[in-house]
CSV table of C-alpha atoms in Angstrom, one decimal:
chain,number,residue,atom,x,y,z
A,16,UNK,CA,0.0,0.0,0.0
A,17,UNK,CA,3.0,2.6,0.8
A,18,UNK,CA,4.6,1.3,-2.2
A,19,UNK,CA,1.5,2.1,-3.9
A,20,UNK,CA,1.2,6.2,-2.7
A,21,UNK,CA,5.0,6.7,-3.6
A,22,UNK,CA,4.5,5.4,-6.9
A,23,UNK,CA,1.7,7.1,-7.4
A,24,UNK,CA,3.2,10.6,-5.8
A,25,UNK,CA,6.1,9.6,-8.2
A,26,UNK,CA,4.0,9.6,-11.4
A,27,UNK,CA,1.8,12.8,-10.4
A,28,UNK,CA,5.1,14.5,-10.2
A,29,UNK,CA,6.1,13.1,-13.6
A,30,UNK,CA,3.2,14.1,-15.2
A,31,UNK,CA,3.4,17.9,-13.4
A,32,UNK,CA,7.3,17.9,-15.0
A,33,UNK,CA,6.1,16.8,-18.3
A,34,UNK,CA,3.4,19.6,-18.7
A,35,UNK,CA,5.9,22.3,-17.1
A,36,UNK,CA,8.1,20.8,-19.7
A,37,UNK,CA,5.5,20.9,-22.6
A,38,UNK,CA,4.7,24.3,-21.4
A,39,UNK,CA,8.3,25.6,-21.5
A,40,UNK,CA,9.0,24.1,-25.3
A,41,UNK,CA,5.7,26.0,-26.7
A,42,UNK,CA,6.9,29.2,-25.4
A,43,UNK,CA,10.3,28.5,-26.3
A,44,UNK,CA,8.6,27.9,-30.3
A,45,UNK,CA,6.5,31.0,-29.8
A,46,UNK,CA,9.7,33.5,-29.0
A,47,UNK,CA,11.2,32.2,-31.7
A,48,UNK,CA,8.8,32.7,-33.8
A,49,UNK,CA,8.6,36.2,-32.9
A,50,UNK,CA,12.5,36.2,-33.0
A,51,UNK,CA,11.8,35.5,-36.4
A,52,UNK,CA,9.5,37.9,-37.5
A,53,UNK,CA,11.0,40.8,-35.9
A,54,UNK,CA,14.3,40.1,-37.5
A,55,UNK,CA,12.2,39.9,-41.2
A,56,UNK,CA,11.2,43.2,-39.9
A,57,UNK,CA,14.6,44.8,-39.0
A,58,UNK,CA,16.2,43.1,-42.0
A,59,UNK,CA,13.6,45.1,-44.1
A,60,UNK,CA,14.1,48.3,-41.9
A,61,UNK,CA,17.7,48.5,-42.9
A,62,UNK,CA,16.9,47.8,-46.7
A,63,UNK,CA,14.6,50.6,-46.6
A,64,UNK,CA,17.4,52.4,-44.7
A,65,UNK,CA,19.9,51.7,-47.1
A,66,UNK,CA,17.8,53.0,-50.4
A,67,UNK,CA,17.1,56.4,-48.3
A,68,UNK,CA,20.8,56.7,-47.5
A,69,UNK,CA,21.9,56.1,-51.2
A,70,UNK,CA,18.8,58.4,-52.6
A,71,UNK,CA,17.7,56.0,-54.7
A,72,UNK,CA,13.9,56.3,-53.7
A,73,UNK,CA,11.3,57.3,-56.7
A,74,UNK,CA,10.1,60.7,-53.8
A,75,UNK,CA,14.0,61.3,-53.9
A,76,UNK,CA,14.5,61.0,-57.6
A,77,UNK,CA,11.5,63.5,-58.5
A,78,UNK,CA,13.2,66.0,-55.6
A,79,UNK,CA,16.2,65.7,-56.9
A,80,UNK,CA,14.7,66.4,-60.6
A,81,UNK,CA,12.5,69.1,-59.4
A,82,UNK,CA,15.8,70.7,-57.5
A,83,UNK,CA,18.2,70.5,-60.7
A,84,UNK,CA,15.1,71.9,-63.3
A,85,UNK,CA,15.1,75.0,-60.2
A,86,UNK,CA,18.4,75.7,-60.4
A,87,UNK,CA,18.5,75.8,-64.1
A,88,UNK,CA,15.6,78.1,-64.3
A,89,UNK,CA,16.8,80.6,-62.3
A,90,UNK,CA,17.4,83.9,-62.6
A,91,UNK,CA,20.7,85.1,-63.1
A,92,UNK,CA,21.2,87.5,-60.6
A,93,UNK,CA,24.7,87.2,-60.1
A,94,UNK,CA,25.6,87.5,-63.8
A,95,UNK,CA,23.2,90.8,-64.3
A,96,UNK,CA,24.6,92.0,-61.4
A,97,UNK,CA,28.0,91.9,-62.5
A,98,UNK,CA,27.0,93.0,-65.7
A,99,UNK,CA,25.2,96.4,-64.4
A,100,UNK,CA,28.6,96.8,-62.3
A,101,UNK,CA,30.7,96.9,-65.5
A,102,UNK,CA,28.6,99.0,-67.2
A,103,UNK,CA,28.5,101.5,-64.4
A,104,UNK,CA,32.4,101.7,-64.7
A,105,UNK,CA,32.6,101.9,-68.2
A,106,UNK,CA,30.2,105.1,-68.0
A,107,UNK,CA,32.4,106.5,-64.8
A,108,UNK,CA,35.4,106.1,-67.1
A,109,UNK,CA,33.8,107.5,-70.0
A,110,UNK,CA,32.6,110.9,-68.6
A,111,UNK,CA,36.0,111.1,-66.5
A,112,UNK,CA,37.9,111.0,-70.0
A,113,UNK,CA,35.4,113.2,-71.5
A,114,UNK,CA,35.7,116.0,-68.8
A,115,UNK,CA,39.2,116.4,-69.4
């Protein structure tokens, strides 16, 4: 009869091991499941990363044409200014040597 309530004790403890053990696997499989997923989701992260570092995105491309048809368009201030400037010293010059 003793024998009987030790082995049984024996087997209830078993079973309890077994299903903290079963228990313990599954969440083991379910964190590396997520492991998984969030390392699909970094690994796509960086790709996107990447393509914005290196400007290759289609948003980028249209700035960057936007920018460069801009800057070609513009109005050459610099030049006209230069321009005005030279003309102004060419007159100075022109009614100094005609005063004289």
């Amino acid at each position: 009869m003793e024998l009987e309530r030790i082995r049984r004790t024996i087997e209830v403890g078993h079973a309890r091991i077994d299903g903290a053990l079963a228990l313990l696997v599954q969440r083991h499989d379910q964190t590396d499941a997520a492991l998984a997923t969030h390392a699909r989701q970094i690994d796509g992260h960086d790709t996107r990363l990447d393509t914005i570092e290196r400007g290759e995105t289609e948003r980028q491309r249209r700035n960057d044409a936007r920018l460069d048809a801009l800057e070609r368009a513009r109005w050459p201030l610099p030049s006209i200014a230069a321009l005005v400037a030279l003309c102004g010293l060419l007159l100075s010059l022109w009614q100094f040597a005609n005063r004289t």
